[in-house]
Amino acid sequence: MSRFRAMWQASLNVTKRAIRWNLEDLIPPAERNIFSFNSKEELKRWHLYSDSEYGGLSSASLEIKDVENGLKGIFSGNLSLELSENSKWNISRGGFCGMRSKKFNGFIDLDGYDVISLKLRGDGRCYISTIYTENWVNSPGQEEDNSWQAFVHVPKGNWYIAKIPLARYLPTWRGNVIDSNLEMNPARVVGMSLSVNAEGGVPGATSGPGDFRVELDWIKALRAEY
């Protein structure tokens, strides 16, 4: 009987360990690094865009430079509300620039996370953090990825860690919220971007045409309790 009890106890211990390991596999780490702006190779993962593609006069650049004993990304440029005289595009004004990641190889699954966190140092402007997910929200004429946007005000001066709950990202189509009741599918993230507009944003943020500059250290996904 004692031998049977010992075998049963050993089997039970193995089962408990297996269950514990499986639960640990289901719970993701407290944080997940998505982008680290610490090498020139990082630049290959991004491309720039601005109103200059539509006849505007804004400009932007993305560089990796040594900042305070470490390499950091620098997204900077100039926002202009003016338009080229020979523009063939039907837009009323310019004033936007952005940096967008190239599509991930497939997608990344952020279903176990609640917050997008960015470590940056800026100029007092309000920037727009965008998450692109695989298209499953049907909008008229929309074939590209779904976009979800949230404001991030970057104080001027010191390094700042912004934490944006995924629930704060709203579904948008060409910069306009399409239905605030829609929910993101964080399991099918295909890319991200950071952009800036000359106008709009949150109260108290620097706005208007002119130079902009934000330094980037990393972008991570966090669990809410982190």
mmCIF file of C-alpha atoms in Angstrom:
data_model
loop_
_atom_site.group_PDB
_atom_site.id
_atom_site.type_symbol
_atom_site.label_atom_id
_atom_site.label_comp_id
_atom_site.label_asym_id
_atom_site.label_seq_id
_atom_site.Cartn_x
_atom_site.Cartn_y
_atom_site.Cartn_z
ATOM 1 C CA MET A 1 0.000 0.000 0.000
ATOM 2 C CA SER A 2 2.823 2.392 0.887
ATOM 3 C CA ARG A 3 4.465 1.687 -2.474
ATOM 4 C CA PHE A 4 1.218 2.452 -4.294
ATOM 5 C CA ARG A 5 0.838 5.648 -2.261
ATOM 6 C CA ALA A 6 4.374 6.725 -3.165
ATOM 7 C CA MET A 7 3.773 6.088 -6.880
ATOM 8 C CA TRP A 8 0.497 7.995 -6.699
ATOM 9 C CA GLN A 9 2.178 10.932 -4.939
ATOM 10 C CA ALA A 10 4.993 11.030 -7.521
ATOM 11 C CA SER A 11 2.445 11.021 -10.336
ATOM 12 C CA LEU A 12 0.511 13.799 -8.622
ATOM 13 C CA ASN A 13 3.653 15.927 -8.251
ATOM 14 C CA VAL A 14 4.479 15.537 -11.948
ATOM 15 C CA THR A 15 0.925 16.545 -12.873
ATOM 16 C CA LYS A 16 1.111 19.622 -10.631
ATOM 17 C CA ARG A 17 4.401 20.693 -12.211
ATOM 18 C CA ALA A 18 2.982 20.231 -15.710
ATOM 19 C CA ILE A 19 -0.081 22.326 -14.850
ATOM 20 C CA ARG A 20 2.122 25.031 -13.343
ATOM 21 C CA TRP A 21 4.365 25.128 -16.422
ATOM 22 C CA ASN A 22 1.353 25.311 -18.734
ATOM 23 C CA LEU A 23 -0.067 28.238 -16.747
ATOM 24 C CA GLU A 24 3.280 30.022 -16.956
ATOM 25 C CA ASP A 25 3.238 29.541 -20.725
ATOM 26 C CA LEU A 26 -0.213 31.131 -20.896
ATOM 27 C CA ILE A 27 0.833 34.200 -18.895
ATOM 28 C CA PRO A 28 3.193 36.402 -20.952
ATOM 29 C CA PRO A 29 6.137 38.261 -19.407
ATOM 30 C CA ALA A 30 5.321 41.526 -17.630
ATOM 31 C CA GLU A 31 6.742 43.457 -20.569
ATOM 32 C CA ARG A 32 7.504 42.778 -24.214
ATOM 33 C CA ASN A 33 9.998 44.821 -26.171
ATOM 34 C CA ILE A 34 8.691 45.788 -29.612
ATOM 35 C CA PHE A 35 11.227 48.375 -30.823
ATOM 36 C CA SER A 36 14.617 49.463 -29.455
ATOM 37 C CA PHE A 37 16.152 52.518 -31.080
ATOM 38 C CA ASN A 38 19.733 51.563 -30.316
ATOM 39 C CA SER A 39 21.297 50.787 -33.697
ATOM 40 C CA LYS A 40 21.358 52.036 -37.254
ATOM 41 C CA GLU A 41 19.851 48.708 -38.268
ATOM 42 C CA GLU A 42 16.688 49.921 -36.558
ATOM 43 C CA LEU A 43 16.230 52.519 -39.303
ATOM 44 C CA LYS A 44 15.630 49.727 -41.810
ATOM 45 C CA ARG A 45 12.454 48.817 -39.923
ATOM 46 C CA TRP A 46 10.859 52.228 -40.530
ATOM 47 C CA HIS A 47 9.896 54.573 -43.327
ATOM 48 C CA LEU A 48 8.912 58.252 -43.254
ATOM 49 C CA TYR A 49 5.856 59.957 -44.685
ATOM 50 C CA SER A 50 4.560 63.520 -44.739
ATOM 51 C CA ASP A 51 2.186 65.866 -46.522
ATOM 52 C CA SER A 52 4.925 66.365 -49.133
ATOM 53 C CA GLU A 53 3.529 63.240 -50.826
ATOM 54 C CA TYR A 54 0.373 65.263 -51.530
ATOM 55 C CA GLY A 55 1.835 68.640 -52.399
ATOM 56 C CA GLY A 56 2.618 69.853 -48.881
ATOM 57 C CA LEU A 57 5.876 71.404 -47.748
ATOM 58 C CA SER A 58 6.499 69.587 -44.451
ATOM 59 C CA SER A 59 9.649 67.490 -44.051
ATOM 60 C CA ALA A 60 10.918 64.833 -41.650
ATOM 61 C CA SER A 61 13.978 62.732 -40.874
ATOM 62 C CA LEU A 62 14.759 59.723 -38.679
ATOM 63 C CA GLU A 63 18.303 59.220 -37.391
ATOM 64 C CA ILE A 64 20.140 57.151 -34.802
ATOM 65 C CA LYS A 65 22.567 59.261 -32.782
ATOM 66 C CA ASP A 66 24.646 58.998 -29.633
ATOM 67 C CA VAL A 67 22.644 60.827 -26.971
ATOM 68 C CA GLU A 68 23.865 60.859 -23.374
ATOM 69 C CA ASN A 69 26.166 57.839 -23.679
ATOM 70 C CA GLY A 70 23.751 55.768 -25.695
ATOM 71 C CA LEU A 71 22.266 55.488 -29.148
ATOM 72 C CA LYS A 72 18.746 56.858 -29.520
ATOM 73 C CA GLY A 73 16.353 57.487 -32.380
ATOM 74 C CA ILE A 74 15.636 61.093 -33.339
ATOM 75 C CA PHE A 75 12.459 61.858 -35.283
ATOM 76 C CA SER A 76 12.538 65.506 -36.331
ATOM 77 C CA GLY A 77 11.558 67.906 -39.068
ATOM 78 C CA ASN A 78 9.434 70.895 -39.936
ATOM 79 C CA LEU A 79 5.662 71.219 -40.118
ATOM 80 C CA SER A 80 4.261 73.572 -42.746
ATOM 81 C CA LEU A 81 0.655 74.457 -43.492
ATOM 82 C CA GLU A 82 1.612 75.709 -46.943
ATOM 83 C CA LEU A 83 1.048 73.801 -50.172
ATOM 84 C CA SER A 84 3.092 73.638 -53.326
ATOM 85 C CA GLU A 85 1.660 75.905 -56.025
ATOM 86 C CA ASN A 86 1.674 73.107 -58.584
ATOM 87 C CA SER A 87 0.105 70.477 -56.319
ATOM 88 C CA LYS A 88 -2.280 68.191 -58.185
ATOM 89 C CA TRP A 89 -3.842 66.887 -54.982
ATOM 90 C CA ASN A 90 -7.111 68.226 -53.654
ATOM 91 C CA ILE A 91 -6.084 69.025 -50.078
ATOM 92 C CA SER A 92 -6.751 72.279 -48.254
ATOM 93 C CA ARG A 93 -3.652 72.383 -46.027
ATOM 94 C CA GLY A 94 -0.581 70.421 -44.977
ATOM 95 C CA GLY A 95 1.067 70.082 -41.612
ATOM 96 C CA PHE A 96 1.765 66.432 -40.810
ATOM 97 C CA CYS A 97 4.738 64.046 -40.674
ATOM 98 C CA GLY A 98 5.118 60.499 -39.458
ATOM 99 C CA MET A 99 7.357 57.473 -39.084
ATOM 100 C CA ARG A 100 5.762 54.085 -39.719
ATOM 101 C CA SER A 101 7.235 50.669 -39.131
ATOM 102 C CA LYS A 102 7.457 48.295 -42.016
ATOM 103 C CA LYS A 103 5.009 45.424 -41.760
ATOM 104 C CA PHE A 104 6.013 42.754 -39.321
ATOM 105 C CA ASN A 105 6.847 39.350 -40.729
ATOM 106 C CA GLY A 106 3.322 38.112 -40.182
ATOM 107 C CA PHE A 107 2.019 39.776 -37.028
ATOM 108 C CA ILE A 108 2.732 40.062 -33.318
ATOM 109 C CA ASP A 109 0.315 38.907 -30.658
ATOM 110 C CA LEU A 110 -0.263 41.472 -27.883
ATOM 111 C CA ASP A 111 -3.407 39.827 -26.581
ATOM 112 C CA GLY A 112 -1.899 39.323 -23.120
ATOM 113 C CA TYR A 113 -1.006 43.006 -22.719
ATOM 114 C CA ASP A 114 -2.956 46.094 -21.725
ATOM 115 C CA VAL A 115 -0.595 49.042 -22.262
ATOM 116 C CA ILE A 116 1.726 50.433 -24.936
ATOM 117 C CA SER A 117 4.657 52.247 -23.357
ATOM 118 C CA LEU A 118 7.106 54.614 -25.065
ATOM 119 C CA LYS A 119 10.248 56.127 -23.604
ATOM 120 C CA LEU A 120 10.855 59.473 -25.270
ATOM 121 C CA ARG A 121 12.009 63.033 -24.847
ATOM 122 C CA GLY A 122 10.278 65.719 -26.802
ATOM 123 C CA ASP A 123 9.444 69.296 -27.462
ATOM 124 C CA GLY A 124 6.103 69.765 -25.747
ATOM 125 C CA ARG A 125 4.096 68.760 -28.810
ATOM 126 C CA CYS A 126 1.336 66.187 -28.907
ATOM 127 C CA TYR A 127 2.165 63.133 -31.011
ATOM 128 C CA ILE A 128 -0.096 60.371 -32.300
ATOM 129 C CA SER A 129 0.663 56.742 -31.527
ATOM 130 C CA THR A 130 -0.897 54.377 -34.051
ATOM 131 C CA ILE A 131 -1.320 50.608 -33.940
ATOM 132 C CA TYR A 132 -2.109 48.807 -37.205
ATOM 133 C CA THR A 133 -3.987 45.530 -37.044
ATOM 134 C CA GLU A 134 -5.027 43.017 -39.660
ATOM 135 C CA ASN A 135 -8.089 44.332 -41.493
ATOM 136 C CA TRP A 136 -11.312 43.054 -39.984
ATOM 137 C CA VAL A 137 -13.208 46.337 -39.514
ATOM 138 C CA ASN A 138 -15.113 46.907 -42.734
ATOM 139 C CA SER A 139 -15.292 50.550 -43.814
ATOM 140 C CA PRO A 140 -16.361 51.874 -47.228
ATOM 141 C CA GLY A 141 -13.427 51.701 -49.636
ATOM 142 C CA GLN A 142 -11.005 50.549 -46.941
ATOM 143 C CA GLU A 143 -8.690 47.732 -47.933
ATOM 144 C CA GLU A 144 -5.538 48.520 -45.972
ATOM 145 C CA ASP A 145 -4.819 47.619 -42.361
ATOM 146 C CA ASN A 146 -7.064 48.914 -39.603
ATOM 147 C CA SER A 147 -5.563 51.815 -37.654
ATOM 148 C CA TRP A 148 -6.080 52.641 -33.985
ATOM 149 C CA GLN A 149 -4.833 55.951 -32.642
ATOM 150 C CA ALA A 150 -4.191 57.668 -29.316
ATOM 151 C CA PHE A 151 -2.604 60.994 -28.395
ATOM 152 C CA VAL A 152 0.645 61.096 -26.453
ATOM 153 C CA HIS A 153 1.746 64.467 -25.085
ATOM 154 C CA VAL A 154 5.539 64.554 -24.802
ATOM 155 C CA PRO A 155 6.685 67.124 -22.206
ATOM 156 C CA LYS A 156 9.661 69.251 -23.130
ATOM 157 C CA GLY A 157 13.024 68.546 -21.541
ATOM 158 C CA ASN A 158 13.430 65.339 -19.571
ATOM 159 C CA TRP A 159 12.991 61.732 -20.630
ATOM 160 C CA TYR A 160 9.397 60.643 -20.202
ATOM 161 C CA ILE A 161 7.778 57.199 -20.142
ATOM 162 C CA ALA A 162 4.298 57.367 -21.643
ATOM 163 C CA LYS A 163 1.868 54.552 -20.845
ATOM 164 C CA ILE A 164 -1.159 54.327 -23.114
ATOM 165 C CA PRO A 165 -3.848 51.739 -22.309
ATOM 166 C CA LEU A 166 -4.852 49.759 -25.382
ATOM 167 C CA ALA A 167 -8.449 50.657 -24.513
ATOM 168 C CA ARG A 168 -7.628 54.306 -25.241
ATOM 169 C CA TYR A 169 -6.763 53.618 -28.887
ATOM 170 C CA LEU A 170 -9.702 54.514 -31.119
ATOM 171 C CA PRO A 171 -10.395 53.103 -34.598
ATOM 172 C CA THR A 172 -9.678 55.670 -37.307
ATOM 173 C CA TRP A 173 -9.967 56.027 -41.052
ATOM 174 C CA ARG A 174 -7.765 58.712 -42.638
ATOM 175 C CA GLY A 175 -7.351 60.377 -39.266
ATOM 176 C CA ASN A 176 -11.034 60.408 -38.328
ATOM 177 C CA VAL A 177 -12.615 58.224 -35.637
ATOM 178 C CA ILE A 178 -15.044 55.863 -37.377
ATOM 179 C CA ASP A 179 -16.781 54.150 -34.446
ATOM 180 C CA SER A 180 -15.579 54.514 -30.876
ATOM 181 C CA ASN A 181 -17.439 51.331 -29.866
ATOM 182 C CA LEU A 182 -15.300 49.030 -32.026
ATOM 183 C CA GLU A 183 -12.701 46.924 -30.254
ATOM 184 C CA MET A 184 -9.146 46.260 -31.371
ATOM 185 C CA ASN A 185 -7.898 42.744 -32.020
ATOM 186 C CA PRO A 186 -4.484 42.961 -30.266
ATOM 187 C CA ALA A 187 -3.593 39.434 -31.337
ATOM 188 C CA ARG A 188 -3.080 40.567 -34.946
ATOM 189 C CA VAL A 189 -0.818 43.634 -34.782
ATOM 190 C CA VAL A 190 1.013 44.199 -38.076
ATOM 191 C CA GLY A 191 2.771 47.516 -37.441
ATOM 192 C CA MET A 192 2.984 50.831 -35.573
ATOM 193 C CA SER A 193 3.639 54.474 -36.262
ATOM 194 C CA LEU A 194 4.320 57.781 -34.533
ATOM 195 C CA SER A 195 3.171 60.979 -36.192
ATOM 196 C CA VAL A 196 2.699 64.673 -35.491
ATOM 197 C CA ASN A 197 0.242 67.275 -36.788
ATOM 198 C CA ALA A 198 0.696 71.017 -36.765
ATOM 199 C CA GLU A 199 -2.810 71.459 -35.372
ATOM 200 C CA GLY A 200 -4.946 69.555 -32.886
ATOM 201 C CA GLY A 201 -3.852 67.508 -29.913
ATOM 202 C CA VAL A 202 -4.465 67.904 -26.207
ATOM 203 C CA PRO A 203 -4.869 71.195 -24.289
ATOM 204 C CA GLY A 204 -1.575 72.671 -23.173
ATOM 205 C CA ALA A 205 0.543 71.009 -25.854
ATOM 206 C CA THR A 206 2.716 73.013 -28.222
ATOM 207 C CA SER A 207 1.054 73.317 -31.627
ATOM 208 C CA GLY A 208 1.274 75.163 -34.907
ATOM 209 C CA PRO A 209 3.700 75.062 -37.829
ATOM 210 C CA GLY A 210 7.431 74.961 -37.183
ATOM 211 C CA ASP A 211 10.147 72.558 -36.109
ATOM 212 C CA PHE A 212 9.494 69.382 -34.159
ATOM 213 C CA ARG A 213 11.832 66.903 -32.515
ATOM 214 C CA VAL A 214 11.341 63.809 -30.375
ATOM 215 C CA GLU A 215 13.994 61.365 -29.161
ATOM 216 C CA LEU A 216 13.039 57.694 -28.876
ATOM 217 C CA ASP A 217 14.554 54.999 -26.690
ATOM 218 C CA TRP A 218 12.062 52.103 -26.940
ATOM 219 C CA ILE A 219 8.472 50.997 -27.433
ATOM 220 C CA LYS A 220 7.128 48.153 -25.283
ATOM 221 C CA ALA A 221 3.915 46.343 -24.436
ATOM 222 C CA LEU A 222 3.120 46.001 -20.726
ATOM 223 C CA ARG A 223 0.674 44.116 -18.600
ATOM 224 C CA ALA A 224 -1.518 46.471 -16.574
ATOM 225 C CA GLU A 225 -0.081 45.426 -13.207
ATOM 226 C CA TYR A 226 3.497 46.179 -14.333
#
